[in-house]
Each structure stands twice: as structure tokens, then as C-alpha cells.
Short mmCIF file of C-alpha atoms in Angstrom, two decimals:
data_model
loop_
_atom_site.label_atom_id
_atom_site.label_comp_id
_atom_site.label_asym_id
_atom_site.label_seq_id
_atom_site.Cartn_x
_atom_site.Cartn_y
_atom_site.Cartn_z
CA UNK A 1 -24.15 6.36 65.52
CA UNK A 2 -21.43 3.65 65.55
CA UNK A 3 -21.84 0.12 66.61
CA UNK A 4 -19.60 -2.01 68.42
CA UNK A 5 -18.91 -4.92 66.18
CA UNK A 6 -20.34 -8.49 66.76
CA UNK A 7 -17.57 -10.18 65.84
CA UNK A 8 -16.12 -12.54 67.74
CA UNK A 9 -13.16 -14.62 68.35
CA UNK A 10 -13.08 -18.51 67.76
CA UNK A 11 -14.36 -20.09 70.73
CA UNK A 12 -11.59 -22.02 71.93
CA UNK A 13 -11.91 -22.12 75.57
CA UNK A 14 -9.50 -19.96 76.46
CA UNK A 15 -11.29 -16.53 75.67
CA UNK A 16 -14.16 -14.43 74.33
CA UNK A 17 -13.06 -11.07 73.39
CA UNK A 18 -14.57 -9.58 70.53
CA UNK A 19 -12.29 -9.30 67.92
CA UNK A 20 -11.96 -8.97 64.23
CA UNK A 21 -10.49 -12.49 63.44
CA UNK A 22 -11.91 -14.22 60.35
CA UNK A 23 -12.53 -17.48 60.79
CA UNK A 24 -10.91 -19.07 57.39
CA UNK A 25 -10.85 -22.76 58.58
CA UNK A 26 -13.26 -23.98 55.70
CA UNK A 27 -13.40 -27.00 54.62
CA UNK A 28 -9.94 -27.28 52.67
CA UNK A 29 -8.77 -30.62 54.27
CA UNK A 30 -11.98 -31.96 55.64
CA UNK A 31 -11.36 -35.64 53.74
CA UNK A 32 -8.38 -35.69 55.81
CA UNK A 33 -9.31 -36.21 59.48
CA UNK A 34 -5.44 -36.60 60.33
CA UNK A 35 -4.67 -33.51 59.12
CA UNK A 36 -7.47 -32.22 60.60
CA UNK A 37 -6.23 -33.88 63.75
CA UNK A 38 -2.57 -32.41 63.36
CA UNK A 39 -3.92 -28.80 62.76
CA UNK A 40 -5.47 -28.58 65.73
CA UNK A 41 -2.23 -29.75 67.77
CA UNK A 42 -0.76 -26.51 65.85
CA UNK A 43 -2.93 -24.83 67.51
CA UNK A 44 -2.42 -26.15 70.89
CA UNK A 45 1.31 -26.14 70.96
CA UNK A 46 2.20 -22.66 69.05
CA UNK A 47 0.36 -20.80 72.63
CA UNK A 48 3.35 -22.26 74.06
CA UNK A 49 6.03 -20.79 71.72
CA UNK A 50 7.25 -17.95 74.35
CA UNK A 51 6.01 -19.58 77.83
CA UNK A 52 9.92 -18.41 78.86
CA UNK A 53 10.72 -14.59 77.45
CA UNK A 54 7.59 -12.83 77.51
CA UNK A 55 5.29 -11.00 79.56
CA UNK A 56 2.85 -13.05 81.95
CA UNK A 57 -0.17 -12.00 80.07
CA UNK A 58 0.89 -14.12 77.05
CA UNK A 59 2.04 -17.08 78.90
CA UNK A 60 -0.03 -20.15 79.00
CA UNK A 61 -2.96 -20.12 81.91
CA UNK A 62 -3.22 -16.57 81.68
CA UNK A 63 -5.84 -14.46 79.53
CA UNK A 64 -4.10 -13.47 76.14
CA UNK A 65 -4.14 -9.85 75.38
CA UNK A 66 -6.92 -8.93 73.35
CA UNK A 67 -6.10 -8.49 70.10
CA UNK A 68 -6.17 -4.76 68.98
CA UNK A 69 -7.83 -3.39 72.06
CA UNK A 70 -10.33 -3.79 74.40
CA UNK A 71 -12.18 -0.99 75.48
CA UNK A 72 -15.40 -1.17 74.12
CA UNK A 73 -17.77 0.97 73.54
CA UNK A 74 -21.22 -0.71 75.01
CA UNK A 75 -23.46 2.95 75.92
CA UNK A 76 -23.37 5.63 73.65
CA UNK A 77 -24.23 8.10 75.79
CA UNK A 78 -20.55 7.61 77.31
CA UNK A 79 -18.78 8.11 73.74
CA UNK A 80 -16.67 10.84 74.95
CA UNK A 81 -15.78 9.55 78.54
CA UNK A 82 -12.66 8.05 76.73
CA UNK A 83 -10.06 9.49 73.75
CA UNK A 84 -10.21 6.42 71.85
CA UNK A 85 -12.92 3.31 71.15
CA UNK A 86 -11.62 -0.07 69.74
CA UNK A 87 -13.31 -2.47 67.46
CA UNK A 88 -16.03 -0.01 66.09
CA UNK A 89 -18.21 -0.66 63.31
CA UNK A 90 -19.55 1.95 60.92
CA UNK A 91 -23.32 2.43 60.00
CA UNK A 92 -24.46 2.40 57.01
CA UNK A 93 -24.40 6.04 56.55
CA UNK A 94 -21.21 6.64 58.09
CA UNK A 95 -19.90 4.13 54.88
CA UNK A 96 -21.96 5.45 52.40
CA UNK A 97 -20.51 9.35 53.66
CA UNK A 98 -17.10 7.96 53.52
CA UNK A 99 -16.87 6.93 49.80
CA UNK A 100 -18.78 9.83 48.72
CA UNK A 101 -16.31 11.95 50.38
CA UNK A 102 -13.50 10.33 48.71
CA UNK A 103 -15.18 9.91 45.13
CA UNK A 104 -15.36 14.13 45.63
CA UNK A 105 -11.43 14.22 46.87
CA UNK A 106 -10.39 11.72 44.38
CA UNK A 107 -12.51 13.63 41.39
CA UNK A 108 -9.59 16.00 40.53
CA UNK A 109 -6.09 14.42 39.88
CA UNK A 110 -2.41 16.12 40.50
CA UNK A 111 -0.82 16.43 37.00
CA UNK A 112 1.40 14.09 35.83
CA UNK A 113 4.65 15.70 35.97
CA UNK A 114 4.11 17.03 39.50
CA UNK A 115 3.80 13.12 40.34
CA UNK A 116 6.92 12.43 38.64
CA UNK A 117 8.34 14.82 41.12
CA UNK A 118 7.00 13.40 43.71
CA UNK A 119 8.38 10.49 42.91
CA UNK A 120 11.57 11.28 41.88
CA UNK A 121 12.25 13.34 44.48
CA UNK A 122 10.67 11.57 47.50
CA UNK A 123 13.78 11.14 49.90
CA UNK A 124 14.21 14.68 49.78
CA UNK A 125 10.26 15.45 51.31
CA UNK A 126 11.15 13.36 53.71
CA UNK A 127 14.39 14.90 54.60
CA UNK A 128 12.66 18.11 55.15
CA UNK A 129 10.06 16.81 57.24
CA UNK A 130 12.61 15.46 59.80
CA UNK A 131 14.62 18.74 59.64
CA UNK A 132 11.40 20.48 60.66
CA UNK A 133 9.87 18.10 62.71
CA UNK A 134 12.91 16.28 64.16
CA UNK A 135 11.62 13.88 66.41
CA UNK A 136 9.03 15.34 67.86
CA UNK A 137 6.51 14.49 65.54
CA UNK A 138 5.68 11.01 65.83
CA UNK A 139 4.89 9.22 69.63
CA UNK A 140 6.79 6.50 70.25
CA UNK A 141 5.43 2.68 69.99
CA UNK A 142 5.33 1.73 73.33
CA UNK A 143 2.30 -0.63 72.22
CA UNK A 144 4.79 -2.81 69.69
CA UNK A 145 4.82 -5.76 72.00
CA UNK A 146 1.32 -5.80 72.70
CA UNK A 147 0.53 -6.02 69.09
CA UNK A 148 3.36 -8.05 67.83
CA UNK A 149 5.32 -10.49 70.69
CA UNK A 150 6.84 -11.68 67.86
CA UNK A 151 9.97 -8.93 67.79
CA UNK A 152 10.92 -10.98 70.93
CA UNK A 153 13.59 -14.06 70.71
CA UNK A 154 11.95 -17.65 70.89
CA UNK A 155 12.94 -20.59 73.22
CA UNK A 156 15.00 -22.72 70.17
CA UNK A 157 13.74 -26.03 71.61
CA UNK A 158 10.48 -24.87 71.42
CA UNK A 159 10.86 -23.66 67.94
CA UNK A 160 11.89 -26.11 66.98
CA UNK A 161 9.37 -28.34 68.15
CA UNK A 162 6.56 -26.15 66.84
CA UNK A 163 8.07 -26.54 63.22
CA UNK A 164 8.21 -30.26 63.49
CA UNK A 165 4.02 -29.72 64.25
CA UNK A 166 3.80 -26.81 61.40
CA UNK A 167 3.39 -29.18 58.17
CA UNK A 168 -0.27 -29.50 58.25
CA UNK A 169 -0.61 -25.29 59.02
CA UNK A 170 1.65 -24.55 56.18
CA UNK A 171 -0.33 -26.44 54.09
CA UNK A 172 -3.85 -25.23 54.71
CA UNK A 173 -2.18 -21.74 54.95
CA UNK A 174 -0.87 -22.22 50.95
CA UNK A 175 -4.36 -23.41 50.19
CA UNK A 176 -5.65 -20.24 51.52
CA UNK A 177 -2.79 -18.05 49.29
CA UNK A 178 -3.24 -20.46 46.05
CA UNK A 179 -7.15 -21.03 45.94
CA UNK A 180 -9.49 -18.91 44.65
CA UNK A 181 -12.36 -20.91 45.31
CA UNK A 182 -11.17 -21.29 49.23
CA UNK A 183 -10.15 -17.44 49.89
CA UNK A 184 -13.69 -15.90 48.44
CA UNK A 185 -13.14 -12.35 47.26
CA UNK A 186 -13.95 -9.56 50.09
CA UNK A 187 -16.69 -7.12 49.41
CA UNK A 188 -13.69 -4.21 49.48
CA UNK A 189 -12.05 -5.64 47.07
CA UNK A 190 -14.72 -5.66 44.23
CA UNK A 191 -13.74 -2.06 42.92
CA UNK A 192 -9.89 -2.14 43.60
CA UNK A 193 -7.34 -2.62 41.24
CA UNK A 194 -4.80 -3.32 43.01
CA UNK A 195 -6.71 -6.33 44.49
CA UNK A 196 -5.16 -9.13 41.83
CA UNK A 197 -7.12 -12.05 40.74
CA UNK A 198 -5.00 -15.34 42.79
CA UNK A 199 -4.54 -16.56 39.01
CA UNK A 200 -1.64 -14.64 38.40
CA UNK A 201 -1.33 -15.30 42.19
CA UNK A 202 -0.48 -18.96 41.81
CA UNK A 203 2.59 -18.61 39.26
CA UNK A 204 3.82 -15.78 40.75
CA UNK A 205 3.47 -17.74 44.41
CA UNK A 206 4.72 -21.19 43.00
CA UNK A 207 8.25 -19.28 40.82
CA UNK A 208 8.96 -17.58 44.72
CA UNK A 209 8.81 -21.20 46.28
CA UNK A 210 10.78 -22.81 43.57
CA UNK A 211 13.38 -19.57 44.76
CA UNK A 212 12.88 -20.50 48.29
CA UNK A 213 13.43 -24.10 47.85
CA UNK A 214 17.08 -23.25 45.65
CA UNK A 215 20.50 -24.60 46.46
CA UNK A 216 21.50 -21.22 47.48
CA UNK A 217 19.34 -21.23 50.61
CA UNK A 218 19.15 -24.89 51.49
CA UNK A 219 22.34 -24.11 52.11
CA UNK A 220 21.67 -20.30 53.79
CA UNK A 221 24.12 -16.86 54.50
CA UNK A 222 28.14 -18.39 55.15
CA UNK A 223 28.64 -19.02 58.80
CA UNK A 224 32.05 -17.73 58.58
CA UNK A 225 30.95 -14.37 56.59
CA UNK A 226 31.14 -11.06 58.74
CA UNK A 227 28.31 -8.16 59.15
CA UNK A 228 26.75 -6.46 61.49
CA UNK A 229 24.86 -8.51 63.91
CA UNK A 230 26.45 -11.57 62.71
CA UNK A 231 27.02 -13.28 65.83
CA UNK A 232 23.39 -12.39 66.73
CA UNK A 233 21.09 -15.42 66.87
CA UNK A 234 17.86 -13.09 66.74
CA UNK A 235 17.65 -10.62 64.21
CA UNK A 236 15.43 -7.62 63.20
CA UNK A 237 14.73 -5.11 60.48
CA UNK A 238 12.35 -1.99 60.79
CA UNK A 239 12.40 -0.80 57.59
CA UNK A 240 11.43 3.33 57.76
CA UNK A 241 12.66 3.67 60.95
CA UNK A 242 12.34 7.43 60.99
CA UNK A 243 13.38 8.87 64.10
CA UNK A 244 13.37 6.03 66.00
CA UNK A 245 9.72 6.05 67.27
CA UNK A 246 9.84 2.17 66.77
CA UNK A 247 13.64 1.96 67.11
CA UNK A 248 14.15 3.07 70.65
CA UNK A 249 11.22 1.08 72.66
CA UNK A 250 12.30 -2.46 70.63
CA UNK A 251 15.93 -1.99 72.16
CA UNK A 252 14.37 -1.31 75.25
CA UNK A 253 12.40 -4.47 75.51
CA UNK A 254 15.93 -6.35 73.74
CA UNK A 255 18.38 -4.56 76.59
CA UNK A 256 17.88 -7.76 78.18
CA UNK A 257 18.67 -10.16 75.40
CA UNK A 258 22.24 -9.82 73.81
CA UNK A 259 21.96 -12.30 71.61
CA UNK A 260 19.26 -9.93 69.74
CA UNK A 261 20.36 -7.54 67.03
CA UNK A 262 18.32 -4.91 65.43
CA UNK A 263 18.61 -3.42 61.73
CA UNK A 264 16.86 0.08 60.98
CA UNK A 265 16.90 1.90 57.82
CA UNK A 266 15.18 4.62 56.42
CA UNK A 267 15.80 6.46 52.73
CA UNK A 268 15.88 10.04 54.36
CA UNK A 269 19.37 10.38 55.61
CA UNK A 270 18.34 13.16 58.31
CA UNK A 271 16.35 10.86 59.77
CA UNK A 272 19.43 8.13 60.14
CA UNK A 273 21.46 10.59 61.94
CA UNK A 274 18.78 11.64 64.43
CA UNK A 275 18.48 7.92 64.97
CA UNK A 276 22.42 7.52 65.56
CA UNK A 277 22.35 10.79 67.63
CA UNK A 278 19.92 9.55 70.40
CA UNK A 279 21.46 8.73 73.68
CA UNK A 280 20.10 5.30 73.63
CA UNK A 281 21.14 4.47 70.42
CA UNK A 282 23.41 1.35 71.05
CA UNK A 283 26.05 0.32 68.25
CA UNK A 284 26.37 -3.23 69.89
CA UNK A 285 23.37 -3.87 69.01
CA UNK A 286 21.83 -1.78 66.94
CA UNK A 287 22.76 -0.85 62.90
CA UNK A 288 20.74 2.15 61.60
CA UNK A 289 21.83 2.67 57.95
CA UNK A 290 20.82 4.42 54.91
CA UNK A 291 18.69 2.35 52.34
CA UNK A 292 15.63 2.94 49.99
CA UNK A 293 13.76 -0.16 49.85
CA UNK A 294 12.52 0.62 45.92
CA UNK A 295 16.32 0.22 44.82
CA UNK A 296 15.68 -3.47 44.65
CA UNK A 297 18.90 -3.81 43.69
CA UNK A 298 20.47 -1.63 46.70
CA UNK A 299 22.78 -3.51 49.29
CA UNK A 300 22.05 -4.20 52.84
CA UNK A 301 24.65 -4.85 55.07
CA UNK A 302 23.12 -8.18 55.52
CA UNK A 303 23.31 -11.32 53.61
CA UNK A 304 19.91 -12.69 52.39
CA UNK A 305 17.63 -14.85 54.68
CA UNK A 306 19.28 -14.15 57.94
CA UNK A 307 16.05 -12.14 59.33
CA UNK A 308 14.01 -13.17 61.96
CA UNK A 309 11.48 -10.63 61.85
CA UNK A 310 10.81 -7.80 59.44
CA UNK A 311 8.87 -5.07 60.64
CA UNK A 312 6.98 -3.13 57.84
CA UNK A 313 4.76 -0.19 60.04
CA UNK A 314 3.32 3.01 58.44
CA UNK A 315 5.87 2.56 55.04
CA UNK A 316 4.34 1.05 52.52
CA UNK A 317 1.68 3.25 52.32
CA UNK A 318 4.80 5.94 51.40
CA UNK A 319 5.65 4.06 48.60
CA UNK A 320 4.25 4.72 44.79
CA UNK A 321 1.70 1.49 44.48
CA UNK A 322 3.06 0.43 41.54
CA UNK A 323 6.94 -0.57 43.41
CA UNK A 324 4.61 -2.20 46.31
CA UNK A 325 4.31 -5.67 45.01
CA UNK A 326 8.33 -5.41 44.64
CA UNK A 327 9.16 -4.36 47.93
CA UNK A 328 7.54 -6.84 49.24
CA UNK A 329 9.39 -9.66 47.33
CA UNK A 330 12.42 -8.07 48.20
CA UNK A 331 12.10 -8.20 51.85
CA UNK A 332 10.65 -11.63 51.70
CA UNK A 333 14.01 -12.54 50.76
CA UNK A 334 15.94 -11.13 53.53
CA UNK A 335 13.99 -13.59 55.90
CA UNK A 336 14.92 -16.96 57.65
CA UNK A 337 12.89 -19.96 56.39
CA UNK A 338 10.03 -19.13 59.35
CA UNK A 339 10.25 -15.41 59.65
CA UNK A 340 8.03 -13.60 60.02
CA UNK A 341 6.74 -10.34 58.49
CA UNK A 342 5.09 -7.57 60.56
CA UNK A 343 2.45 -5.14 58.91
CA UNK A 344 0.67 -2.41 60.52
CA UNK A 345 -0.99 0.48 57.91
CA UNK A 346 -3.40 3.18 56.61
CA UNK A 347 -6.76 1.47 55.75
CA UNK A 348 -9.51 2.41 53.46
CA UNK A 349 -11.02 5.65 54.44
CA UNK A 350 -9.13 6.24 57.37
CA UNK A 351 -10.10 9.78 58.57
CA UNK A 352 -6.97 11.05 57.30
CA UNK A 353 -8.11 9.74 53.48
CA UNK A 354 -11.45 11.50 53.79
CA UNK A 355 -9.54 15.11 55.15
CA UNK A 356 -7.67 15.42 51.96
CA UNK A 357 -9.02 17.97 49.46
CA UNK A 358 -9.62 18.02 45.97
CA UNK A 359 -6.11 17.94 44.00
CA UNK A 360 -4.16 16.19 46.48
CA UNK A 361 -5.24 12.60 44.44
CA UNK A 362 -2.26 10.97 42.79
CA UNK A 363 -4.12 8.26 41.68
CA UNK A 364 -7.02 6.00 43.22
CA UNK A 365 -6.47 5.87 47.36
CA UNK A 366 -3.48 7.92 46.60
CA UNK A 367 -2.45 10.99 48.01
CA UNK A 368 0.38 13.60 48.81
CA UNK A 369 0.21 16.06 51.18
CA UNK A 370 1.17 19.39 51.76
CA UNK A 371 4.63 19.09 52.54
CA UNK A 372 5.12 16.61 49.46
CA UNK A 373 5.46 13.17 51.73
CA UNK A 374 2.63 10.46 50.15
CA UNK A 375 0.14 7.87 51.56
CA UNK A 376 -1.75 5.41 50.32
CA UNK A 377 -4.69 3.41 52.13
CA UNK A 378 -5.21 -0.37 51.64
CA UNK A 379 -8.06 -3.01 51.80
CA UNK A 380 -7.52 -6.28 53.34
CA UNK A 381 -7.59 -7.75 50.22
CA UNK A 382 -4.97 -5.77 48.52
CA UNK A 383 -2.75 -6.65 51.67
CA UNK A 384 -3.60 -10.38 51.47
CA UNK A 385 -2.56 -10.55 48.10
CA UNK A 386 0.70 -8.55 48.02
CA UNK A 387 2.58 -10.95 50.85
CA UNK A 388 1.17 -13.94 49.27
CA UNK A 389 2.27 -13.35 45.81
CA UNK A 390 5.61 -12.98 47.86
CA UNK A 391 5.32 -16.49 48.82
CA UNK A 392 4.41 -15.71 52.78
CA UNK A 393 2.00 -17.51 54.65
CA UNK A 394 -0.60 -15.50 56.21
CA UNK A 395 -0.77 -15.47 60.00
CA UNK A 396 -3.77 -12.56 60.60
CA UNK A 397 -4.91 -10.22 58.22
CA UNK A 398 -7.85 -7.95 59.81
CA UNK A 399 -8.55 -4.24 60.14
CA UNK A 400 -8.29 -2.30 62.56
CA UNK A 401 -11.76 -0.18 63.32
CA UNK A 402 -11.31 2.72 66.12
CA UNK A 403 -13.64 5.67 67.27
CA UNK A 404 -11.46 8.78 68.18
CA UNK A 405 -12.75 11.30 69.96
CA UNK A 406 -11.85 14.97 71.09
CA UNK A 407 -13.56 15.62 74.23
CA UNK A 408 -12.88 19.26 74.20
CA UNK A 409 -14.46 19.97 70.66
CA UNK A 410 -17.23 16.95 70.93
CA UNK A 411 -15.79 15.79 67.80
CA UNK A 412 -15.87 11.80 66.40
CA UNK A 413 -13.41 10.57 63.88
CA UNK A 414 -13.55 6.80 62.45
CA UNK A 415 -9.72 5.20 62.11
CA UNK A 416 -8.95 2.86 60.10
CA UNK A 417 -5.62 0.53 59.89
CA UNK A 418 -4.57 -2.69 58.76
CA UNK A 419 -2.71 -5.40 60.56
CA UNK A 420 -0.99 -8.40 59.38
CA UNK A 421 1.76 -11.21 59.89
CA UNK A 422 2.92 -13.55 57.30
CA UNK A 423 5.31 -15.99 58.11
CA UNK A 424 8.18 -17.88 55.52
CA UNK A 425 7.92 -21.38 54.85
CA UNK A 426 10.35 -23.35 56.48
CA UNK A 427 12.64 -25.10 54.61
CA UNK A 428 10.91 -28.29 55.95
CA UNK A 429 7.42 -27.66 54.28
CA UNK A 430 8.58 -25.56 50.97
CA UNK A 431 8.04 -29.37 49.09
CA UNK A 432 4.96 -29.56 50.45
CA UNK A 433 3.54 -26.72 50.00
CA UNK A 434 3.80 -27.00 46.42
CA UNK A 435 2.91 -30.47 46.46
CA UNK A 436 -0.55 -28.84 48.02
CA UNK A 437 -0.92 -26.06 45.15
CA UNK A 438 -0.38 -29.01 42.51
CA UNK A 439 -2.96 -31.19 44.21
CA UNK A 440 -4.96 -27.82 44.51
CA UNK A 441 -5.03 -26.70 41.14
CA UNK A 442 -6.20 -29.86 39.75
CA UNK A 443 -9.03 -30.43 41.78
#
């Protein structure tokens, strides 16, 4: 029978909710009581980063929203009173069931030039799936603000402020990317090879800042330059945009906010159109365009590091693992010194991993289905280390453990996601964050 999970957030005297926040404080910076000091007024003042635009439950003197849910399941004997169960931890059989399912789905591999095809040939699945399915397939994300507040504009003065207080977070947040010894491997990472040892990590990581930190974007994108959204002073990408499921409810929340402009792309060019063909699609704010984010040489209509916020939700996963690592790099690009990175996906034996039968493996955690369209399902780990090779900061990085039930059928089924935000340097704190990976990797 499932658990509810014991772990709980920080106590910090503004709430208890359970939660699956790690607590990666450590002991990084402990000979530095300032810093110590300065980290926890980081703390303090970045609760007040949206006191003015958001919704009252974020605001200061009211209860945060908790983090990934909060209905808990506390009697057993009630399991199917509800559809869905947040922050549910697995037994040990249920685990030990779940990788034997997928070492017997995995044992039988699709043959190499059928994966070529699938490859090759991906936008074209894709097209065919929105032709069928139009968009009727997907629900929409009425839940993205909840999860991520971040897609909403911040008070400048208030940025601003908060980045002036950032120095000592960026740094203990680059000790975290560029130390082994202080970011301990995870247990899920042991047998995954996508999981990268941080030594490679660390050059890769410092080469990106040293790119960061160039004359090019000291300077940043021409004032004077023209594109879409150019005179916006908030901007957003969703990158796989689909049909819009994410598209439509973000321009609902920004109908208020003019200065907002949101970028959507997708590589299937049916599902473009059906975006441009809604009835609230809204050219003055809105650019939905055309672009395969593997071409990492493909144009967007957008100069570099002019994004606010990137938001990267159920696409990845699409994507063959060996192009991840680059996808991520590119997109890091296209944000402002401070942006911030959005990440919601599949996670290790989601139910959907262990319903796949033998022959549908493309390679380890990799699978296509039926109708040719691809998924892969990630650790923490291998999440952690893709946007920090990319020179991000990581903001949160847990998984997301839910019990789904059908009530009709008396049926359970374990999901599994992963969440994460990782923020860009500012331009402030680029110097020192390499000035704390030199320090690091001499100690």
C-alpha cells in the first residue's frame, strides 16, 4: 500500500506542508558567517519579489501554495474518495515491481533503422497526431501559475533590489552545480548513463560562463533592432507549444499586462496553425512560429538573451537523449542574465513507462509509441546535471510522486514527474561565480 511521504519542508516559520524539497544548505560556506548572514536575507527578501502582480495566496502574510499539491492521503481506507493523491511514496514492493517491469519492457530493443526513422522523421509523427487529435487531446494548464508564478512580470524595483541581495545565492548555488563532494550522487542515479560525473561538469559549466560573461552580452540584443515583441519588457518562450494547451491560459493570465509578450513554437507545423487558428490567439501579443529546437543552428525571430522565462513542459522527453544536453545550451542562451528556465517532465517509471510492451524500447528509458511520437523518463539527477552543464543555477529540482485512481474500475496507478527551475546568472555575479568554482576546485 502507498505511504504518504515524511518529507517535509524547511521549517521557516511561515509553513509546514509536506513537501518534497531537499534541503541542500550543507555546509559549503559555513567559515563565512557573513555570507551565511547574507543568504539568509536572500531568503527573506526574494518572498517579496511579486507582493504587487500576483495572486493573494503568494503575497507576503498569506500561506504560500503548497508546492505540488496538497491533498494528502492520511487513511487508506479512503484511497478512492478522490481521482488523484499528491506527494505519495512507493513501498518497497511497489519499487522493486516497477524496475522489474521495465527491465522486461526494456529486454527487447526496436531495430536500428526503424530508430533512424523515428528520428529522422519525427516532425512528421507529430503532424499526424495533431491532424487526428487536433486539440482535443491534451487539457489545458490551468494549474501553470500555481506551479510556476514565475511566467508573471516582476515589480523592476524589486528586481532589482533582489539582485543586488543575490551574490551570496549565486554563489552557494555554483557550489552546488561545480562540487562533487557538496551535491552527493542520488541513489537513482547510480545505474544511469545519462547521469554525468560533475567532472566533465565543471569545464563544460566554467567554458558557458566564460560565454555568458563575453563582450557580446555585457553589452546584450541592440535596443534599436526590430522583432516581434520587441517593445515588450517581459518576455516568454514555450517551446512545444502544441495546440496551445499551455499557450492559451498564459495569455489569459497576461491579458492584463501589455507590456508582456509571449513566443510559442513547436516543430509540427499543424500544430502552429491550430495555435494561430484559435479565437484567442492574439498577434499583439503573441508569436507562434515554426522551429525545431534540435536545429541548433535554426533562427528564432528573437535575438539572443532577451528571454525572461523559458518554459520547457512535456518536450524534452520527445527529444532523442543524445540532442538533450544541446537543447538545453541552446535555450540557455536565449535568456536574460536572471531568467529563468521552467521544467516540468516524465519521471522514472511513471505509469506510462511501465505500460509499454516489449519492442517499444529505443534505448534505456526510451520509448516510442504506437503512433511513432517518443518519450523518455528522467531521474532527478539526469535533470540536475543537464541545466547545470548549461551554466543555470538550480532553483528546485524534486519529483513529483502522485497516486491516481479510477474510482469506477478500483484501479491505482503511481505518477511520476519531474519539476525544476534554473535561473541565469546575472551579469552582476558571472565573476563571481567563477571566482567560487576556482576557490572550489582547489580546496
Amino acid at each position: 500500500m502507498a505511504k504518504t511521504s515524511s518529507t517535509m519542508l524547511n521549517a521557516n516559520g511561515e509553513n509546514g506542508h509536506p513537501c518534497l524539497v531537499p534541503d541542500l544548505k550543507g555546509n559549503i560556506f559555513s567559515f563565512c558567517p557573513v555570507l551565511i548572514r547574507m543568504n539568509g536575507i536572500w531568503r527573506n527578501s526574494i518572498s517579496c519579489l511579486r507582493i504587487r502582480k500576483v495572486p493573494r495566496r503568494y503575497q507576503t502574510g498569506y500561506h504560500p501554495a503548497v508546492p505540488l499539491g496538497s491533498r494528502i492521503l492520511t487513511d487508506p481506507a479512503k484511497v478512492f474518495e478522490h481521482n488523484m493523491w499528491d506527494h505519495m511514496q512507493w513501498s518497497k514492493e511497489e519499487a522493486a515491481a516497477a524496475r522489474k517491469k521495465v527491465e522486461e519492457n526494456s529486454a527487447v530493443r526496436v531495430l536500428l533503422e526503424e530508430q533512424v526513422k523515428y528520428e529522422s522523421e519525427a516532425n512528421k509523427y507529430w503532424d499526424t497526431f495533431y491532424k487526428i487529435h487536433k486539440n482535443k487531446f491534451f487539457k489545458d494548464r490551468n494549474w501553470l501559475l500555481r506551479e510556476f508564478p514565475e511566467i508573471l512580470p516582476v515589480n523592476q524595483k524589486t528586481e532589482e533590489k533582489a539582485k543586488e541581495l543575490s551574490w551570496d545565492h549565486v554563489k552557494t548555488n555554483a557550489a552546488n552545480c561545480f562540487s562533487r563532494k557538496h551535491c552527493p550522487t542520488l541513489p537513482e542515479e547510480k545505474n544511469s548513463k545519462k547521469s554525468s560525473g560533475l567532472s566533465h561538469g565543471q569545464n563544460k559549466a566554467e567554458s558557458d560562463f566564460s560565454h555568458l560573461d563575453s563582450e557580446e552580452h555585457r553589452k546584450g540584443p541592440l535596443e534599436t533592432e526590430l522583432f516581434p515583441g520587441s517593445k515588450a519588457s517581459f518576455r516568454i518562450l514555450e517551446v512545444g507549444c502544441g495546440a496551445g494547451n499551455s499557450v492559451f491560459p498564459i495569455l489569459n493570465i497576461l491579458q492584463n499586462t501589455p507590456e508582456s509578450f509571449l513566443y510559442c513554437c513547436d516543430f509540427a507545423s499543424g500544430a502552429v496553425e491550430l495555435v494561430k487558428s484559435h479565437p484567442s490567439y492574439r498577434a499583439a501579443q503573441c508569436c507562434a512560429f515554426v522551429h525545431d529546437v534540435c536545429d541548433e543552428g535554426g533562427p528564432y525571430p528573437f535575438p539572443d538573451g532577451v528571454l525572461d522565462v523559458v518554459l520547457l513542459v512535456f518536450v524534452l522527453s520527445s527529444i532523442h537523449p543524445d540532442r538533450m544536453q544541446g537543447v538545453v545550451n541552446r535555450l540557455s542562451k536565449l535568456l536574460k542574465p536572471g531568467g529563468m528556465l521552467l521544467f516540468r517532465d516524465y519521471g522514472r517509471y511513471d505509469k506510462t513507462q511501465l505500460r509499454f510492451k516489449k519492442g517499444h524500447c529505443l534505448s534505456e528509458n526510451f520509448y516510442v509509441r504506437g503512433d511513432g511520437t517518443r518519450a523518455y523518463f528522467f531521474t532527478k539527477g539526469e535533470v540536475h546535471s543537464m541545466f547545470c552543464q548549461a551554466g543555470l543555477d538550480e532553483k528546485q529540482n524534486l519529483v513529483d510522486h502522485r497516486l491516481q485512481v479510477n474510482r469506477k474500475k478500483q484501479v491505482k496507478m503511481h505518477r511520476v514527474w519531474v519539476q525544476g527551475k534554473f535561473q541565469k546568472p546575472s551579469h552582476l555575479t558571472q565573476k563571481s561565480s567563477k571566482l567560487i568554482f576556482s576557490l572550489l576546485s582547489h580546496s
